[in-house]
Coordinates of C-alpha atoms in Angstrom, one line a residue:
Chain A
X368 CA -0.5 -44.0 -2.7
X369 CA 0.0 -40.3 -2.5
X370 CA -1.3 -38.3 -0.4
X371 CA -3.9 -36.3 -2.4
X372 CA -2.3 -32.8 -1.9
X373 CA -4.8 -30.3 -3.7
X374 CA -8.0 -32.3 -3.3
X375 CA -10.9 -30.6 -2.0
X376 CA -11.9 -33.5 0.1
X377 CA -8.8 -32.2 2.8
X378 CA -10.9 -28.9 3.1
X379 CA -14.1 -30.8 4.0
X380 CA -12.2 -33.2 6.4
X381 CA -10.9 -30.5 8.1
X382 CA -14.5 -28.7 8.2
X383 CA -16.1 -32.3 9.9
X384 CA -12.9 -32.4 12.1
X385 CA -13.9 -28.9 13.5
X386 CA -17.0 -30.1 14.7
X387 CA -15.5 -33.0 17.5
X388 CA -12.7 -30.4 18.3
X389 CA -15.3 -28.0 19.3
X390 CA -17.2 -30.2 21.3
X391 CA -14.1 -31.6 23.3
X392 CA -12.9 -28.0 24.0
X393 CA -16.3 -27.1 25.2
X394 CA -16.5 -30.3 27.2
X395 CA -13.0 -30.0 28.3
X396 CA -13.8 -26.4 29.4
X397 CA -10.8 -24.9 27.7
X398 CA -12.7 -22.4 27.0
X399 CA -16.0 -21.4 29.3
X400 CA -18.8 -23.5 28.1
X401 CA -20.9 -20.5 28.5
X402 CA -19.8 -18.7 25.9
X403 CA -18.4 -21.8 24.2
X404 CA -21.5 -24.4 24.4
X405 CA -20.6 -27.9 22.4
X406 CA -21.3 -28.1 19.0
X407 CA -23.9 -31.1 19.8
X408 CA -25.5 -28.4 21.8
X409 CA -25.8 -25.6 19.5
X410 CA -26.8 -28.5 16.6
X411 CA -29.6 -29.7 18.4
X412 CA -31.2 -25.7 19.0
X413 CA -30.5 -25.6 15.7
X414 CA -32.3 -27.8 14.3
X415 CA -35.5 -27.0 17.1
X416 CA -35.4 -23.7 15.7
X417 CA -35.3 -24.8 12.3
X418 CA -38.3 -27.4 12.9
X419 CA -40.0 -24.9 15.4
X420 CA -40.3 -22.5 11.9
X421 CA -38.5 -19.8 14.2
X422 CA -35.4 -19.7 12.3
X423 CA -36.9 -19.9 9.0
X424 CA -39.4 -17.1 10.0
X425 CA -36.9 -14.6 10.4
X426 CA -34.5 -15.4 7.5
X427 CA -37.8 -15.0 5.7
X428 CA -38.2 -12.0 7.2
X429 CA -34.6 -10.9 6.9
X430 CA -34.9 -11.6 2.9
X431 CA -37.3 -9.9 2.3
X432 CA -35.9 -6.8 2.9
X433 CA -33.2 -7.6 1.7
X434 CA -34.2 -8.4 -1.5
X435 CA -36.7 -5.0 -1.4
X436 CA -33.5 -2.6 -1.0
X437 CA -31.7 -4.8 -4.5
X438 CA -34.2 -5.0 -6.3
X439 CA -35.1 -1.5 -5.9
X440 CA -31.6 -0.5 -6.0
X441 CA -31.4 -2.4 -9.3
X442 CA -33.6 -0.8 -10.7
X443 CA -33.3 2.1 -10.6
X444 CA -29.7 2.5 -10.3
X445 CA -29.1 0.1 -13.5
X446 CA -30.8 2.4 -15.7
X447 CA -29.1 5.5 -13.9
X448 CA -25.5 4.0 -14.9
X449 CA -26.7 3.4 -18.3
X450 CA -27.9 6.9 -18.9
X451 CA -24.6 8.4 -16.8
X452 CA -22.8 6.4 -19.5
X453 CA -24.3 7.2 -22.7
X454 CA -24.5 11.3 -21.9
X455 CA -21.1 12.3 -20.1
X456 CA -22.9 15.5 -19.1
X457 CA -25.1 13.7 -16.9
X458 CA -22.4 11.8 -15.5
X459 CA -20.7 15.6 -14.6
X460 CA -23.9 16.9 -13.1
X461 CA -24.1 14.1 -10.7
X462 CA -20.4 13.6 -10.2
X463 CA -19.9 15.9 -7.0
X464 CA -23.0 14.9 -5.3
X465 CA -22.2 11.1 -5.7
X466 CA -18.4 11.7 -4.7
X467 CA -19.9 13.3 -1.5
X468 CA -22.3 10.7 -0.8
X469 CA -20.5 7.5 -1.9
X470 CA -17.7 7.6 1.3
X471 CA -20.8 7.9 3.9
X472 CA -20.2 4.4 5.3
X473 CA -23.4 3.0 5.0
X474 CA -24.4 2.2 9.1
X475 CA -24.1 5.8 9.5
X476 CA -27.5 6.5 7.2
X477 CA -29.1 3.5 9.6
X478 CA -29.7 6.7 12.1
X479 CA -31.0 8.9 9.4
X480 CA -33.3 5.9 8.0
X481 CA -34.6 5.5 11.5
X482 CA -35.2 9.2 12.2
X483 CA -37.8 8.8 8.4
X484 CA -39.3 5.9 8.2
X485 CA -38.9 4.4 12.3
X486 CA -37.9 0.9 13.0
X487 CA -39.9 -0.9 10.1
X488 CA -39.3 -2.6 7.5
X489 CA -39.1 0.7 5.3
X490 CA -36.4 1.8 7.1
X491 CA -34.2 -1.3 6.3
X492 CA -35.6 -1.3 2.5
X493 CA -33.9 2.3 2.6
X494 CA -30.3 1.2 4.3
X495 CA -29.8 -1.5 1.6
X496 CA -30.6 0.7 -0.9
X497 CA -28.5 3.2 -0.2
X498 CA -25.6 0.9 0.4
X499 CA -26.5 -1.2 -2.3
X500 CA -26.5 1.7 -5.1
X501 CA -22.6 2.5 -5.4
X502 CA -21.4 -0.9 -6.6
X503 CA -24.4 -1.0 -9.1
X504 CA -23.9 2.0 -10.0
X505 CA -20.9 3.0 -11.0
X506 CA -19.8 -0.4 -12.3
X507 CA -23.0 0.3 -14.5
X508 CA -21.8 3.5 -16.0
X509 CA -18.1 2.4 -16.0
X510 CA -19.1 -0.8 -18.2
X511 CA -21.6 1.6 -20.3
X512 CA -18.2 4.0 -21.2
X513 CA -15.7 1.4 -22.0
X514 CA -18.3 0.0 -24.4
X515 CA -16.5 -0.6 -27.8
X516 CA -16.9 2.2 -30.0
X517 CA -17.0 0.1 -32.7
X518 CA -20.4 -1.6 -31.6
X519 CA -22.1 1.6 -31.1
X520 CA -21.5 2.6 -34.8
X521 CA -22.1 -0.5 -36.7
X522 CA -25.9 -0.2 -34.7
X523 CA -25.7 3.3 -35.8
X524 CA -25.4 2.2 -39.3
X525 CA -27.8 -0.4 -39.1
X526 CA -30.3 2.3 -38.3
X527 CA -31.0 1.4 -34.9
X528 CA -33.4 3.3 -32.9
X529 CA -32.1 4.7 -30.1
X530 CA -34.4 2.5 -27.6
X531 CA -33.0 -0.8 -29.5
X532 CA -29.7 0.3 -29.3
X533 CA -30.0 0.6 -25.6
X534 CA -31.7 -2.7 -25.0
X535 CA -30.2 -5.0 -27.7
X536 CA -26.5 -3.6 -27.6
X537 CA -25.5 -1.2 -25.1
X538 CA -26.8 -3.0 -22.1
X539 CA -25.7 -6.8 -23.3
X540 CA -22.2 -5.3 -24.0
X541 CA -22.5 -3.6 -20.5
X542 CA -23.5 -6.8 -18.8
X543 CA -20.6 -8.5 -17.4
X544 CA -19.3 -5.5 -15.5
X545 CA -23.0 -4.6 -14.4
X546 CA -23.3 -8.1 -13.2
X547 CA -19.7 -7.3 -11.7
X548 CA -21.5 -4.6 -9.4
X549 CA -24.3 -6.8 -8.6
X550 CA -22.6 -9.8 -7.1
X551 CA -20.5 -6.9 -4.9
X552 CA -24.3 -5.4 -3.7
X553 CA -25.0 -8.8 -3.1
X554 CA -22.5 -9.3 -0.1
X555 CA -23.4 -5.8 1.0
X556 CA -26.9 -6.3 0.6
X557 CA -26.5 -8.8 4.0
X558 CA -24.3 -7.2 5.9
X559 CA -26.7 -4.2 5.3
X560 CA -29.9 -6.3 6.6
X561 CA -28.1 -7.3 9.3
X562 CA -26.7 -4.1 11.0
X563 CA -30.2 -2.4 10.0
X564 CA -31.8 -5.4 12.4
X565 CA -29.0 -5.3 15.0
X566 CA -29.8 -1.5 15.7
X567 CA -33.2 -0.8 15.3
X568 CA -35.7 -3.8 14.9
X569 CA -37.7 -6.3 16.8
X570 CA -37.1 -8.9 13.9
X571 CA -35.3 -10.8 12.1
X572 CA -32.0 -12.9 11.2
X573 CA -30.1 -9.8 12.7
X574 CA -32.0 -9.1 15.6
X575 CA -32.3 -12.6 16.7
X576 CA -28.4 -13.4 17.1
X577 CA -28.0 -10.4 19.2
X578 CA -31.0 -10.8 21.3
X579 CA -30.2 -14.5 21.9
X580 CA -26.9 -13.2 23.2
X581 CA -28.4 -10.3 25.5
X582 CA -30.6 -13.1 26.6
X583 CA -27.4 -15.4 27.2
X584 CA -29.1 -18.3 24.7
X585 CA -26.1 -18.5 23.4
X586 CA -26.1 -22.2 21.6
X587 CA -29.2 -20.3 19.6
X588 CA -26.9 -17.1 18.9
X589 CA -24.5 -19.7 17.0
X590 CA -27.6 -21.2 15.7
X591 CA -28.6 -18.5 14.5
X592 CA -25.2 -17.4 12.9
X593 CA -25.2 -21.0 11.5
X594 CA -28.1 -19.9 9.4
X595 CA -26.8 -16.5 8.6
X596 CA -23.6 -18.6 6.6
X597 CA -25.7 -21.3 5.2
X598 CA -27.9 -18.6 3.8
X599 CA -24.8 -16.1 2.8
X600 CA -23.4 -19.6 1.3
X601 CA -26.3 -20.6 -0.8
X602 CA -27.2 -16.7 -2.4
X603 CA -23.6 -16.8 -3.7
X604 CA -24.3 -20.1 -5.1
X605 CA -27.4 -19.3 -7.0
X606 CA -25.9 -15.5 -7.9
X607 CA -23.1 -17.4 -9.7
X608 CA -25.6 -20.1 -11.5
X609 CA -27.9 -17.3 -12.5
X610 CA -24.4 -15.3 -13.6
X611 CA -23.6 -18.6 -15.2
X612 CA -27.1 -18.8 -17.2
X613 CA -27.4 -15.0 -17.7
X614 CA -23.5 -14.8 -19.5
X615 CA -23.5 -17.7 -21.1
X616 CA -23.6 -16.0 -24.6
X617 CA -20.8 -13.7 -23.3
X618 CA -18.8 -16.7 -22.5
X619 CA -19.3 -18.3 -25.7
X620 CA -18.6 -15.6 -27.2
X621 CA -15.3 -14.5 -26.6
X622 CA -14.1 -17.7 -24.8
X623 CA -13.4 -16.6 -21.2
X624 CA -15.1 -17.0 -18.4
X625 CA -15.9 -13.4 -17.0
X626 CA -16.1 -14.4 -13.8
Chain B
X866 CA -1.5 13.5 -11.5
X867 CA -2.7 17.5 -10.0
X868 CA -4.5 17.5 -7.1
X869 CA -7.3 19.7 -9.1
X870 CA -6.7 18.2 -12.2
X871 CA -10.3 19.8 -13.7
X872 CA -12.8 21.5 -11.7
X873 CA -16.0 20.1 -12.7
X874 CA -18.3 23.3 -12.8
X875 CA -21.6 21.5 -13.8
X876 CA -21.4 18.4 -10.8
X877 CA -20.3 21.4 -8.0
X878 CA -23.6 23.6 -9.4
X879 CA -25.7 20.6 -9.0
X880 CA -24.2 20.1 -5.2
X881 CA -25.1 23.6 -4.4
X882 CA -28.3 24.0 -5.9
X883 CA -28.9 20.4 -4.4
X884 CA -27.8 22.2 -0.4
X885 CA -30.1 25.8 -1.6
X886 CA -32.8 23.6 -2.4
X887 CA -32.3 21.4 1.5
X888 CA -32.3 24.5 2.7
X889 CA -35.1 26.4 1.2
X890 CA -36.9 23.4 2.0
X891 CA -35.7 22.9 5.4
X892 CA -36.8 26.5 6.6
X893 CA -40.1 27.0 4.7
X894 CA -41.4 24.1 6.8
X895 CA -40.9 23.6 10.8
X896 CA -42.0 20.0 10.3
X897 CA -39.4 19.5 8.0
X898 CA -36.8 21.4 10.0
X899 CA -37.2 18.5 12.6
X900 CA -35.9 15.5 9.7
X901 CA -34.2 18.0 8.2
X902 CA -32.3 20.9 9.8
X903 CA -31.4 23.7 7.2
X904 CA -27.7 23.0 6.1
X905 CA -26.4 26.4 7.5
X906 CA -27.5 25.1 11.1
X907 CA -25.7 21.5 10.7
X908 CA -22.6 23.4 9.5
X909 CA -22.9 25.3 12.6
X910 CA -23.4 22.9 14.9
X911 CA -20.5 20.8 13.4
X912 CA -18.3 24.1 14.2
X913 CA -19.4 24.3 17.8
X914 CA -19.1 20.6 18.4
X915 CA -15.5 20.6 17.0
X916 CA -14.6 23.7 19.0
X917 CA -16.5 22.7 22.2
X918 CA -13.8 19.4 21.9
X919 CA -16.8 17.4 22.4
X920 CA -16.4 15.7 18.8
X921 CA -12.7 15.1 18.6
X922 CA -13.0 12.6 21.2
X923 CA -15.4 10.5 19.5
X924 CA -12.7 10.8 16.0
X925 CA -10.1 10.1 18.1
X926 CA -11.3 6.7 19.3
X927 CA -13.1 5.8 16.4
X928 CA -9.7 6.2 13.9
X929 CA -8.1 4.4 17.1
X930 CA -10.0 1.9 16.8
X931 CA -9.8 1.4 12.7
X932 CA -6.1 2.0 13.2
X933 CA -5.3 -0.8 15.5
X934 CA -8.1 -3.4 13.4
X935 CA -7.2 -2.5 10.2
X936 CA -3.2 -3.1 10.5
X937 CA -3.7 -5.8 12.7
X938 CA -5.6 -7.6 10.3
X939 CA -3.4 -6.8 7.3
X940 CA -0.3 -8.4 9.5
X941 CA -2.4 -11.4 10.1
X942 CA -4.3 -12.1 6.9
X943 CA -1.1 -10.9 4.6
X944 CA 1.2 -13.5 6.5
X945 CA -1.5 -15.9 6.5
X946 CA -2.3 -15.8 2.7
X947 CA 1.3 -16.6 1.8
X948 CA 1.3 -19.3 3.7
X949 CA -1.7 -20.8 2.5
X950 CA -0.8 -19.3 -1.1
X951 CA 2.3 -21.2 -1.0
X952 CA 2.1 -24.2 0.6
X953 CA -0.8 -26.6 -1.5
X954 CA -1.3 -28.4 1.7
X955 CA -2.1 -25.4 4.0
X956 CA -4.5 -24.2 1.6
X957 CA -6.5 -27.0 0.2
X958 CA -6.7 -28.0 4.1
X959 CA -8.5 -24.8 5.2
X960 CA -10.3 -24.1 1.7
X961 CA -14.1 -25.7 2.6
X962 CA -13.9 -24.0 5.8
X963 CA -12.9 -20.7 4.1
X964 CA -15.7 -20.8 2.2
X965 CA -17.9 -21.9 4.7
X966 CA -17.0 -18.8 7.0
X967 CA -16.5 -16.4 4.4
X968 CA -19.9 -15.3 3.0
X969 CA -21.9 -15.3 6.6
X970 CA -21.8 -11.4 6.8
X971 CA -19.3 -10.2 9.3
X972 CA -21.3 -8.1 11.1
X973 CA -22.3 -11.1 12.5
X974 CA -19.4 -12.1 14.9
X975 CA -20.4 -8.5 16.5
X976 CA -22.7 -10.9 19.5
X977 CA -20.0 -13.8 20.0
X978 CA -17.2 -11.0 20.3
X979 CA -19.4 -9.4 23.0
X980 CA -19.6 -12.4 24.8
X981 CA -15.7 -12.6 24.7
X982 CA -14.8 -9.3 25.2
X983 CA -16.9 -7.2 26.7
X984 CA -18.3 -3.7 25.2
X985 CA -15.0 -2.7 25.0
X986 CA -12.4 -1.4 22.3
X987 CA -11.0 -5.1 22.5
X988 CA -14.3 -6.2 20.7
X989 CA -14.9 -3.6 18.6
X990 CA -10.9 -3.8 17.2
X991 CA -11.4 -7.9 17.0
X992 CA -14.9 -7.7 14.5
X993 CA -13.0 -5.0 12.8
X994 CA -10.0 -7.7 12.3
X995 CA -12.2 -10.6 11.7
X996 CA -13.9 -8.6 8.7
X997 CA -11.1 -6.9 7.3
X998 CA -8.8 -10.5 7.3
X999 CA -11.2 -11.3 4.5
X1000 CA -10.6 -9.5 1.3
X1001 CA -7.0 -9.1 2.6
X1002 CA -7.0 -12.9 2.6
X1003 CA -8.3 -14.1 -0.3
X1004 CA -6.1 -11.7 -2.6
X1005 CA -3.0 -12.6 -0.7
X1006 CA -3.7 -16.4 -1.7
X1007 CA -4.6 -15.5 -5.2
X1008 CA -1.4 -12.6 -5.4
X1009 CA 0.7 -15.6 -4.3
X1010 CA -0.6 -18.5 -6.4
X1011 CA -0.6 -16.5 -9.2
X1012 CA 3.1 -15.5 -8.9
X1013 CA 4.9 -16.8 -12.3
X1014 CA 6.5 -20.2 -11.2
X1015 CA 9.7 -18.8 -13.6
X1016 CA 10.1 -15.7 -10.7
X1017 CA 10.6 -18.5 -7.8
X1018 CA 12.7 -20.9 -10.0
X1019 CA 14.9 -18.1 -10.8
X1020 CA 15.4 -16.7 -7.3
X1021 CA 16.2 -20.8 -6.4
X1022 CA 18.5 -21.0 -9.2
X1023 CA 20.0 -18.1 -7.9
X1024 CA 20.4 -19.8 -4.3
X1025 CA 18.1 -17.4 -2.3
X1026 CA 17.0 -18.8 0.9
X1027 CA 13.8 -19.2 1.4
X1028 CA 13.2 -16.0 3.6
X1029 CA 14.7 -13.8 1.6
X1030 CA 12.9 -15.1 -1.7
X1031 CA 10.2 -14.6 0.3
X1032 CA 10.8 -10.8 0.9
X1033 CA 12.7 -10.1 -2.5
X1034 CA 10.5 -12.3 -4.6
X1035 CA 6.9 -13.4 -3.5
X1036 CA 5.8 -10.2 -1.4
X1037 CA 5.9 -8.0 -4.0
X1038 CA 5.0 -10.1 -7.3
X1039 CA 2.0 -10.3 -4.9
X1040 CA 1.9 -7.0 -3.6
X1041 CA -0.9 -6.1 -6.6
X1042 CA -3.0 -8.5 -5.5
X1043 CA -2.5 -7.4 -2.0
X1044 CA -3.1 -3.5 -2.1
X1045 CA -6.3 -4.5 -4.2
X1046 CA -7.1 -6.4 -0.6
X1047 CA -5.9 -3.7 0.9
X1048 CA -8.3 -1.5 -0.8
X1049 CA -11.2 -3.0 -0.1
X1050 CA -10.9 -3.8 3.4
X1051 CA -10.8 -0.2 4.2
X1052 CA -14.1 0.6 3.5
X1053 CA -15.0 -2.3 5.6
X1054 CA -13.6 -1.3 8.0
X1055 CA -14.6 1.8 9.0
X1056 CA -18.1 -0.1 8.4
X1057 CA -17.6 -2.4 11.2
X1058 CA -15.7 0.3 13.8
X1059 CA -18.9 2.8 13.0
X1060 CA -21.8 -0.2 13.8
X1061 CA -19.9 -1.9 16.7
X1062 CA -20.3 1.2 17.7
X1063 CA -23.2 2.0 17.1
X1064 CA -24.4 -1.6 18.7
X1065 CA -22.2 -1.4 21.9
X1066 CA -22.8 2.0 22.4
X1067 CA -19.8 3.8 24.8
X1068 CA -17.7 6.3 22.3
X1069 CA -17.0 6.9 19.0
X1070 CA -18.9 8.7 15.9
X1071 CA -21.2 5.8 15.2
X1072 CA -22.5 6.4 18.8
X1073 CA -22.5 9.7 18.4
X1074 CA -24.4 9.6 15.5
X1075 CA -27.1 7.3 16.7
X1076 CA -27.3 8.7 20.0
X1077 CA -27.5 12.4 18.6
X1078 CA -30.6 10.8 16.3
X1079 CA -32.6 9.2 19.7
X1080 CA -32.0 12.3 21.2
X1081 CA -34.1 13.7 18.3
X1082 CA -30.8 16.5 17.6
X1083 CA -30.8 15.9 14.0
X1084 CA -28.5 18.9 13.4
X1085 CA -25.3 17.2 15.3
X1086 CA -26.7 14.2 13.8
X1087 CA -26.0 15.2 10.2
X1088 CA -22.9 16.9 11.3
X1089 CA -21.6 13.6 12.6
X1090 CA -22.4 11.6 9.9
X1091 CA -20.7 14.5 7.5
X1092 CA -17.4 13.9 9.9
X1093 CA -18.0 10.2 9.0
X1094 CA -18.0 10.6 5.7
X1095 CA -14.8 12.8 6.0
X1096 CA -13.3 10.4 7.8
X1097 CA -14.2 7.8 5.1
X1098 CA -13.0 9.8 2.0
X1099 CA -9.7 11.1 3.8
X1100 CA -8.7 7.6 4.6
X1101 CA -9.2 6.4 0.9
X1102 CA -7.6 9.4 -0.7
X1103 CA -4.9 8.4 1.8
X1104 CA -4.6 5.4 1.3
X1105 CA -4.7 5.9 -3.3
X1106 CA -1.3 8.5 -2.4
X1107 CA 0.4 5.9 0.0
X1108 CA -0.4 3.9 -3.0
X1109 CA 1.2 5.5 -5.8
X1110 CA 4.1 5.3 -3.7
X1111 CA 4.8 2.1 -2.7
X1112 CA 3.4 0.6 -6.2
X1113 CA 5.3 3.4 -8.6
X1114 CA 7.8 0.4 -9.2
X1115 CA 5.0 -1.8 -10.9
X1116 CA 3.5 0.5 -13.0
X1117 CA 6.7 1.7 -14.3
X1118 CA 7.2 -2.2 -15.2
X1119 CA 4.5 -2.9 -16.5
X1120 CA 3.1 0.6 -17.8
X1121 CA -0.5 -0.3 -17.3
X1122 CA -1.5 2.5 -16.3
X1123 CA -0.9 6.1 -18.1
X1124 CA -1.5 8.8 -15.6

């Protein structure tokens, strides 16, 4: 038999193998144990932390706010694309003062958040937000302006109202490349929550790796960032299955896949 | 393409009645002067701190530090990707654990790098690598893979060795893929020099800019973050002209792009 060159059972072999290699360079003290404790070792706080509720807790916690800053940035950044799209002269009004905020990398506003709205949640609603809005945004307006013309005018002919034409043409046709900008946000949208926690908080996903390592629990630090990927892992997963749901007329319709 | 191609009157009135109106705002109201100083006072104190030298410390070692983590990952994750691009093995080998370790946000790694490597400009260079390799990565594999099979065929037929079809051939009929990579990964990044920073806490303008916040001097605080911004948008205009450059043979092939 051949050896099965491109099958994705290698990859997962290869992810199990990592775990015994861990623990024998841990055990073998390649590499300090303190910083390095054995897999088995991190496994079992894991799964304390996960039974304890601890764990789950401040994911919960984490999410929320996470999904606060998306949502919100969704929504109202969505309909600002849309608008930006449809009226060039609002697109040129704002063009300078989004140019000048866009390049701000977003953990410098984290101070500026804090200074408003202290170490709450509010604060990291704010950060994601902010950090969130680009992606949405101007994939939003871009996928609004390269609109076929031809769509616009056969609704114009059918005597659409202006509010129909927005919600039953311009934003389906705008969808993929607004969904573009969302899946973008979406990886932001974490590594947002997490710096926001890191530097000013007292909770959460973010807060809780670097406080177990300031606290030298470092089998629940790489607990902790267990969760973090298990949780990054599955939001891409059900982002793509709702993309999946969500497109499925758009992939019927012209016979690629968009993604 | 002209440096000032079009002046967009409208978008630079907005931004200046947008800094009048900060300002107005900012000294009608001493409790609003403390969140937000009047813009002709952060523009002063930006002028002193660059003057007094105190600030071009802080660039220095923060563009040191993205300097040294942003080529250092390229050279890793662009000679990694063609391996893994290239050889089926290699890459359906390390795929699951790719994508295990890919969407856990890379601010993450900040605590375990810590551990490793101190609070120095070792740790913060190494997140800065670990979250740049990403993007740079996964284009290189995709640039490579999706190099027509007729290219490499020829340059066999041809006799080309296999390091030089490597450098005549596969780098750049992936090079597109790769400067998209490229792209990305700058904006990450200065993310991850500015909230190592900002975590650690020793140099650079992420310090700056949160310690200038505790210390309640909101004036250098906005001035920092302005710099930061700078920073951000020099780089990426940069980075589109180093660009044009090196790519003005593939657009002249393939004449995508009319500019």
């Amino acid at each position: 038999m051949k050896w099965p060159i491109e099958s994705k059972l290698n990859g997962i072999l290869v992810l199990v193998a990592v775990i015994p290699v861990w623990e024998f360079i841990s055990r073998a003290e390649l590499v300090n144990p303190l910083f390095f404790p054995p897999m088995s070792k991190i496994l079992q706080s894991f799964f304390l932390l996960v039974l304890s509720g601890d764990l789950p807790y401040q994911i919960l916690l984490s999410l929320k706010r996470a999904a606060a800053g998306y949502l919100l940035a969704a929504l109202v950044f969505i309909p600002l694309g849309v608008v930006m799209g449809l009226y060039p002269w609002v697109y040129r009004l704002l063009e300078v003062v989004i140019e000048m905020a866009r390049p701000i990398p977003p953990p410098a506003i984290v101070p500026v958040a804090m200074l408003f709205f202290g170490l709450g949640d509010e604060m990291k609603i704010f950060v994601i937000f902010f950090s969130c809005a680009w992606p949405i945004l101007l994939n939003t307006y871009d996928g609004v302006r390269n609109i076929d013309r031809l769509l616009i005018d056969t609704a114009r002919t059918f005597g659409l109202s202006r509010r129909r034409m927005i919600t039953r043409v311009v934003v389906p046709a705008a969808s993929p490349q607004i969904m573009t900008g969302l899946r973008v946000s979406l990886a932001i949208m974490l590594i947002l929550v997490v710096i926001s926690e890191m530097v000013g908080s007292t909770d959460g996903i973010g807060y809780f790796i670097l406080d177990a390592q300031r606290r030298f629990k470092v089998d629940q630090m790489y607990a902790g960032m267990l969760s973090l990927a298990i949780v990054g892992y599955a939001l891409n997963q059900l982002f793509f299955l709702s993309y999946h749901r969500f497109l499925a007329w758009h992939k019927g319709l012209t016979g690629v896949d968009p993604a | 393409m002209k440096l000032f191609g079009r002046i967009n009157l409208a978008g630079l009135a907005t931004f200046c009645i947008f800094l009048l109106l900060w300002e107005g705002f900012a000294r009608a109201s001493p409790l609003l002067q403390l969140y937000f100083p009047p813009v002709s006072r952060i523009l002063l104190s930006l002028c002193q701190l660059i003057f007094s030298w105190e600030l071009v410390g802080h660039i220095v070692a923060t563009l040191g530090r993205f300097l040294r983590g942003y080529l250092l990952a390229t050279l890793l994750a662009v000679t990694l990707g063609i391996v893994l691009g290239y050889f089926k093995l290699a890459y359906s080998l390390s795929e699951s654990l790719i994508e295990f370790l890919r969407p856990m946000p890379s601010v993450a790694i900040i605590p375990v790098a810590i551990l490793f490597l101190g609070i120095g400009d070792a740790m913060m260079v190494a997140v800065t690598v670990y979250a740049c390799a990403w993007p740079i990565l996964i284009n290189t594999i995709a640039g490579v893979k999706n190099i027509d099979r007729t290219l490499i065929n020829t340059a066999r037929t041809f006799g080309l060795g296999r390091w030089k079809a490597l450098r005549k051939i596969v780098l750049p009929a992936a090079s597109p893929y790769i400067v998209t990579g490229l792209r990305v990964s700058l904006a990450i990044a200065l993310i991850l020099v500015t909230t190592s920073e900002m975590i650690v806490g020793v140099s650079g303008l992420g310090f700056f800019i949160l310690d200038e916040e505790r210390s309640l001097r909101t004036d250098n605080m906005y001035a920092g973050i302005f710099l930061v911004a700078l920073l951000g948008y020099g780089l990426n205009r940069l980075f589109l002209v180093l660009e044009k450059r090196a790519m003005a043979w593939h657009r002249r092939m393939t004449a995508g792009e009319q500019i």
